[in-house]
XYZ file of C-alpha atoms in Angstrom:
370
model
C -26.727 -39.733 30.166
C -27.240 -39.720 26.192
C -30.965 -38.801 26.758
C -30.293 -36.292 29.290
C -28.279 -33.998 27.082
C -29.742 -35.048 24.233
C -32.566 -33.381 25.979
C -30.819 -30.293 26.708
C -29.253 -29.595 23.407
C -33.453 -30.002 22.172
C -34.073 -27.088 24.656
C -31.036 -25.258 24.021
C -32.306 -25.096 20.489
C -35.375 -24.163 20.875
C -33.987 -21.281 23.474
C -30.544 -19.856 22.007
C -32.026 -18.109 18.999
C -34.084 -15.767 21.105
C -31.574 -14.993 23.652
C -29.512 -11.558 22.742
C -25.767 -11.441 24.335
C -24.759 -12.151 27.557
C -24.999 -9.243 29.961
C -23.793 -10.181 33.403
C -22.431 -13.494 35.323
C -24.232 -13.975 38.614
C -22.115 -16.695 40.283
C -22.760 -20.079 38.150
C -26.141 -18.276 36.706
C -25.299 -16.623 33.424
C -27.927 -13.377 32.839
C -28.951 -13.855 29.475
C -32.304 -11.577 28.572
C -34.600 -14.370 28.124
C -37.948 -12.959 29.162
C -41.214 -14.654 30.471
C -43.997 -12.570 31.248
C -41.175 -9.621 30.397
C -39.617 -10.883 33.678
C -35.776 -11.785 33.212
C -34.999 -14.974 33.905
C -31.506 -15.925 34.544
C -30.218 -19.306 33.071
C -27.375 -21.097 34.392
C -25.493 -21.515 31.555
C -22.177 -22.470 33.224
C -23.595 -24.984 34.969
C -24.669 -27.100 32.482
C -22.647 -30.301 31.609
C -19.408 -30.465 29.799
C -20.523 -31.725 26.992
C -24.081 -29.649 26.301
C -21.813 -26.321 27.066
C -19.511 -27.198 24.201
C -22.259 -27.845 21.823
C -23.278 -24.145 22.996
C -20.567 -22.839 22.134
C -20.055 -24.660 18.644
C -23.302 -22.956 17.627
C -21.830 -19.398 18.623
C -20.191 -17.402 16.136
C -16.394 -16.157 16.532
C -17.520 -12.956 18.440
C -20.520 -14.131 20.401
C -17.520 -16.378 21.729
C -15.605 -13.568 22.509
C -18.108 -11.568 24.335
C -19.231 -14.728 26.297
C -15.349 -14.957 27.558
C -15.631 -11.152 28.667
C -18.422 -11.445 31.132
C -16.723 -12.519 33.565
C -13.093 -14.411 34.819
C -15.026 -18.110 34.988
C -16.580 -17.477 31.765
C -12.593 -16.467 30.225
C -11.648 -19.646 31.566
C -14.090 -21.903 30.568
C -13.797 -20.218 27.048
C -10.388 -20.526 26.471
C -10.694 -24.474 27.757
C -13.213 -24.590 25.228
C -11.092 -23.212 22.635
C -7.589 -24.863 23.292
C -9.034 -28.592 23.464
C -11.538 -28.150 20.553
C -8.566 -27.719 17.897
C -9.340 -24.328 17.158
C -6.634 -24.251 14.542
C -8.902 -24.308 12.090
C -8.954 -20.319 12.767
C -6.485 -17.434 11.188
C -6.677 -13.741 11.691
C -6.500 -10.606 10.382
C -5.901 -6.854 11.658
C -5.680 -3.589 10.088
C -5.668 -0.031 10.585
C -7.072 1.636 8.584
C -10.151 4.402 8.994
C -12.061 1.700 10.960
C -9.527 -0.707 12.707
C -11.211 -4.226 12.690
C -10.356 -7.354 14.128
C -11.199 -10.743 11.763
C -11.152 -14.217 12.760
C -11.154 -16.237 9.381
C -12.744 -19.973 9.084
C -12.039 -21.372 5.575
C -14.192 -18.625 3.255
C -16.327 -17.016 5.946
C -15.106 -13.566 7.585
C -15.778 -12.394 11.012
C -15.432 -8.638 11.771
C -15.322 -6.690 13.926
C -14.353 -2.802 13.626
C -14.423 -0.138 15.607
C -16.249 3.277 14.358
C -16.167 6.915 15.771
C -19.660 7.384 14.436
C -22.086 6.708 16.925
C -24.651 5.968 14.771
C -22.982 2.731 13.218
C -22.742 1.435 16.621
C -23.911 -2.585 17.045
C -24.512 -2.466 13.451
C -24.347 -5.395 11.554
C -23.801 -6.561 7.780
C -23.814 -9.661 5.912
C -22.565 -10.085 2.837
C -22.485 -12.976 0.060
C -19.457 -12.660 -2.520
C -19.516 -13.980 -6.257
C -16.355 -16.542 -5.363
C -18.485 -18.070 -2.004
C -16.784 -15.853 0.509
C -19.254 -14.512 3.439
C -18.425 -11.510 5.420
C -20.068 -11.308 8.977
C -19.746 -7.845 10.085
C -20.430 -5.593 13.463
C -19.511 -2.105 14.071
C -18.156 -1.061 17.496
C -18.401 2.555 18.468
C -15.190 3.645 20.169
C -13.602 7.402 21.499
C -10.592 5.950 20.952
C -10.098 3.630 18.211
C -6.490 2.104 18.755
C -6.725 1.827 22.210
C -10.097 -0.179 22.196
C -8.764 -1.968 19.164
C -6.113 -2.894 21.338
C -8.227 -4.334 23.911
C -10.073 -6.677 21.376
C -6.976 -7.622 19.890
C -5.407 -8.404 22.821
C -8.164 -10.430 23.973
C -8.933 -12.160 20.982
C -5.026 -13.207 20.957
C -5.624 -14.560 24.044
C -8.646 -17.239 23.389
C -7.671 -18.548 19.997
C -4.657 -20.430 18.687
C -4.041 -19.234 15.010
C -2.967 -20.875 12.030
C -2.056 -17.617 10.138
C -1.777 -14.187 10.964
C -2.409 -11.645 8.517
C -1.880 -7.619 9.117
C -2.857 -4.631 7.321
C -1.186 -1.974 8.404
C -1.499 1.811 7.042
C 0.581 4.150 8.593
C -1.097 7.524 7.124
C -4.226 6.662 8.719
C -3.043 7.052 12.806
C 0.263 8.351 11.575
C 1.220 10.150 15.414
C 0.357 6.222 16.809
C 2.405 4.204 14.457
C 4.794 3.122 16.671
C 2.879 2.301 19.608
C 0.851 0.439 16.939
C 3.482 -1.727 15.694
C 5.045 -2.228 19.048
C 1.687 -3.988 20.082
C 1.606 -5.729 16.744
C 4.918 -6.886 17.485
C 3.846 -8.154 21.075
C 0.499 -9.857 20.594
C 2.355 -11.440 17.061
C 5.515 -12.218 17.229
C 5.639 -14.693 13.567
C 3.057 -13.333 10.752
C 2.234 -15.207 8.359
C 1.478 -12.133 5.496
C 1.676 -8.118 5.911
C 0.773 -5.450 3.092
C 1.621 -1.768 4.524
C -0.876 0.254 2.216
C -0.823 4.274 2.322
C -0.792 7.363 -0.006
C 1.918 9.059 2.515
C 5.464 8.954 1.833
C 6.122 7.660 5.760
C 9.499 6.254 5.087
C 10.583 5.962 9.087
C 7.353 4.503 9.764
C 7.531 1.388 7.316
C 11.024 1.053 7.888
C 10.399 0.663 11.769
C 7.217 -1.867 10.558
C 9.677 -4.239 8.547
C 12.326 -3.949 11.318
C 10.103 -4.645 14.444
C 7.868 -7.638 12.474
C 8.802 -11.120 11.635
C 7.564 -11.908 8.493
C 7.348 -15.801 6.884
C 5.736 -15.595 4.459
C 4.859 -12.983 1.873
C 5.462 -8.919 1.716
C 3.337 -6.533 0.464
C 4.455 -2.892 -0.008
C 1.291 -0.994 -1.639
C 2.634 2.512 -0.032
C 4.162 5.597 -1.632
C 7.999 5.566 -0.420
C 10.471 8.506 -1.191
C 13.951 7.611 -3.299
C 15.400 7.513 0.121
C 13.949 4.718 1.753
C 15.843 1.846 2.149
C 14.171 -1.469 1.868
C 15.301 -4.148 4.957
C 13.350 -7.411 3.460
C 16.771 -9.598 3.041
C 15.009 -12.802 5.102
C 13.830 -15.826 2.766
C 10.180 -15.115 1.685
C 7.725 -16.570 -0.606
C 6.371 -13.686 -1.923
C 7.630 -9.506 -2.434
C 4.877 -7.423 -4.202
C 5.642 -3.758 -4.459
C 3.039 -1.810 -6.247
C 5.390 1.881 -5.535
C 8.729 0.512 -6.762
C 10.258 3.885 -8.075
C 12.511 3.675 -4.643
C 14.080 0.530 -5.242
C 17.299 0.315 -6.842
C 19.074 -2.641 -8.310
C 21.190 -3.012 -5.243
C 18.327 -3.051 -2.975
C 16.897 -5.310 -5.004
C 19.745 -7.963 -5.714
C 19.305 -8.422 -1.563
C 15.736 -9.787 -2.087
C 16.007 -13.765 -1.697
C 11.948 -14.335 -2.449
C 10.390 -17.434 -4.535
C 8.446 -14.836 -6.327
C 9.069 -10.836 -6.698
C 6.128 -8.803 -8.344
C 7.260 -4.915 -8.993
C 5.215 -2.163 -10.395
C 6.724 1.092 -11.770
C 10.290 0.084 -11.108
C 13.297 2.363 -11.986
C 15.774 -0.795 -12.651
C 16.850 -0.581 -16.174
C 17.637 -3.049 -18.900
C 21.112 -3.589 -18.454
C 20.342 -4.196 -14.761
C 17.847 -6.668 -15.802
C 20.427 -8.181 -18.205
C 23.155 -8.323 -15.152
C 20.476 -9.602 -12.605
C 20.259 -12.690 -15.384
C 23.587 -13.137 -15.639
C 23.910 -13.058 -11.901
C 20.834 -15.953 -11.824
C 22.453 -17.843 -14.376
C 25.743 -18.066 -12.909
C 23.948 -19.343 -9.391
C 25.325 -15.770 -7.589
C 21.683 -14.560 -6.683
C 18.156 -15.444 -6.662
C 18.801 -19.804 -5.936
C 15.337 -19.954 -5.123
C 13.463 -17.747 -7.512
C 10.435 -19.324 -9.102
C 8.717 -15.741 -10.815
C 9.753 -12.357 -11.412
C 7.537 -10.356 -12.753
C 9.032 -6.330 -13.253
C 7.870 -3.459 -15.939
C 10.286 -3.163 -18.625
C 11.586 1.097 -18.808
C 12.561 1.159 -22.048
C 10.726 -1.250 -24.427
C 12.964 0.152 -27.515
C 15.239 -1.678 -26.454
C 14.251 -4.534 -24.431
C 16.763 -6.737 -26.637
C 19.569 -5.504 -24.320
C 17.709 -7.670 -21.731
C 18.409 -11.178 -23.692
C 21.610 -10.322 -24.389
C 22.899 -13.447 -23.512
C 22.759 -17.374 -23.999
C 19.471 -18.112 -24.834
C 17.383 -20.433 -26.961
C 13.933 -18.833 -28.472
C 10.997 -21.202 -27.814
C 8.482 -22.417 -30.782
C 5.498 -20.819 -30.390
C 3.498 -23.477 -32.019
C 4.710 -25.808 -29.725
C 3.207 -25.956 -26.189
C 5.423 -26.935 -22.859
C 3.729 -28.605 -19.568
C 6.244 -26.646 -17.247
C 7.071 -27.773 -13.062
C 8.239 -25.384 -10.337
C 10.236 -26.306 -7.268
C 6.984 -26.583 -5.541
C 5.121 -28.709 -8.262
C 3.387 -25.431 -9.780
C 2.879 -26.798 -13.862
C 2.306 -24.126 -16.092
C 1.390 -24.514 -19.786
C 3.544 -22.512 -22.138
C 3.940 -21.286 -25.546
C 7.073 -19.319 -27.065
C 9.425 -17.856 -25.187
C 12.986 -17.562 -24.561
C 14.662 -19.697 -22.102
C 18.180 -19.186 -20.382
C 20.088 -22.245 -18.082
C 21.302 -21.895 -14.980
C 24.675 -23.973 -14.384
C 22.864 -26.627 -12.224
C 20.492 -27.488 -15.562
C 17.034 -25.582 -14.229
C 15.596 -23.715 -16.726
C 14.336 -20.183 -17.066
C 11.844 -19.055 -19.040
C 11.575 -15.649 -20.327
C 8.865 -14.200 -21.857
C 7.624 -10.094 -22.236
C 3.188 -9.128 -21.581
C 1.576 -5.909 -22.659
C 0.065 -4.447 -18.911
C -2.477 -1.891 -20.223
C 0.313 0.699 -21.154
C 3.361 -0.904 -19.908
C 5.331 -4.268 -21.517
C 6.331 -6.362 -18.600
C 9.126 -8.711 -18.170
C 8.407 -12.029 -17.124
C 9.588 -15.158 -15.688
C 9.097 -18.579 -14.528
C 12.190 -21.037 -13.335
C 11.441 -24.649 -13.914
C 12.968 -27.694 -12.199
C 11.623 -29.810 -15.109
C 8.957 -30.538 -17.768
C 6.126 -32.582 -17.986
């Protein structure tokens, strides 16, 4: 038995990098345009053992997968037994909406895509591309008439085969801004736990990010990279790792007191230095924030930043450098700084950072030193 598919896989080898993407099922044969003599030949692809198919299919890339599972109903099944006993956890992906909607299927540092275009002219093409850091991007361009709705298809499908570890949306509601909710309520269906969102847009949408954080269940982290009026009101009050706003002049201190994130990044924030002052206070006492680990928020009036630290504090030596642990075993090495206690002994240190224009407060709770 070892020789005879040992045998195989040596043909398959030699075959599968000619053959271009299957085009029709013809009971067991697959049609796959191998030529001889420029006469098709069909080659029964489904029929070949257990065991040769799968080392097929490991050679196949994300996509080729997926198109292999939409030739026919046998070929969906025998892909997604393929897929669900092969531990494809190893997988995560990503969506977005933006000008070209694109499906990715992530393994480790290599990117799958596939996006949909309304130019006809990008249609079936493909890109490869090498990045500085080791990340590969494999990329094909799908020509649609309607870009959701096909977007939805391959979505849907592609939720269907795989198992995830993460799931990771982009989501830009000024791009299909008459779809959004449609969009999110097949977001919401085909996902019900993500992993990571960033809403991204130039549009002050405020009903359609406010339906987005209502209808998705986020674990993990929060991005908010979109222009929001004064009005919105922010509904992120579940435990998070992460909050990064980048269009913070909406957010109030009484929004943000709700946050309960290990780490909260804000850009051009309207809270002022007495808030910041009271927010410490409030930390210190244990009345907000229990499992903050970073805050990092511009400071609106750097004239008087002292009205921040007015409070209990003990000014670090800046010749003196601290090994510093999180709550999750994060060590950072510090110099200076001011640090503030809560009443259960953990430590917070304090600490202000020129960004370009803008001085920024900082700062990072440790459990203990090292």
């Amino acid at each position: 038995m070892s020789l005879f598919v040992g045998g195989l896989l040596s043909l398959l080898h030699y075959i599968l990098p000619v053959l271009p993407s299957v085009t029709s099922i013809q009971s067991s044969w697959l049609l796959i345009g191998y030529k001889m003599d420029n006469i098709p030949k069909p080659f029964p692809l489904l029929r070949l053992p257990r065991l040769v198919l799968d080392e097929v299919f490991i050679m196949m890339r994300p996509f080729e997968l997926i198109n292999f599972s939409m030739a026919s109903l046998k070929s969906k099944i025998v892909m997604k037994c393929f897929l669900r006993t092969k531990g494809n956890l190893k997988y995560s992906i990503e969506v977005n909406t933006h000008e070209e909607p694109k499906v990715s299927i992530v393994i480790s540092k290599a990117f799958f895509d596939q996006r949909m275009t309304s130019e006809r002219e990008k249609h079936k093409k493909e890109e490869y591309i090498v990045t500085r850091d080791g990340f590969t991007a494999d990329r094909v361009w799908i020509y649609s008439e309607n870009l959701i709705s096909d977007w939805m298809k391959l979505f849907k499908t592609v939720s269907e085969l795989f198992n995830f570890k993460r799931r990771v949306v982009f989501f830009r509601p000024d791009t299909f801004p008459d779809q959004n909710k449609s969009i999110i309520d097949f977001i919401k269906c085909q996902m019900p736990i993500i992993n990571t969102c960033s809403v991204n847009g130039e549009k002050e949408l405020d009903d359609d990010v406010e339906y987005f954080l209502e209808n998705v269940d986020v674990t993990e982290s929060v991005e908010l990279h979109s222009r929001l009026t004064n009005k919105f009101q922010a509904k992120i009050d579940r435990p998070l790792e992460n909050i990064s706003i980048n269009f913070g002049d909406w957010l109030n201190y009484n929004q943000f007191i709700q946050f309960k994130s290990c780490k909260i990044a804000l850009k051009k924030s309207i809270i002022s230095n007495l808030e910041l002052n009271t927010f410490l206070l409030s930390w210190m006492s244990m009345d907000s924030h229990q499992h903050l680990e970073r805050l990092r928020i511009p400071v609106n009036d750097p004239e008087s930043y002292n009205v921040i630290l007015n409070l209990p504090h003990e000014v670090n030596n800046v010749d003196v450098i601290r090994h510093g642990r999180t709550a999750r075993n994060e060590v950072f090495r510090m110099r200076g700084g001011n640090n503030i206690k809560r009443n259960d002994g953990v430590t917070g240190t304090i600490y202000f950072k020129m960004d370009g224009n803008q001085l920024m407060f900082n700062m990072i709770v440790f459990v203990s030193f090292v």
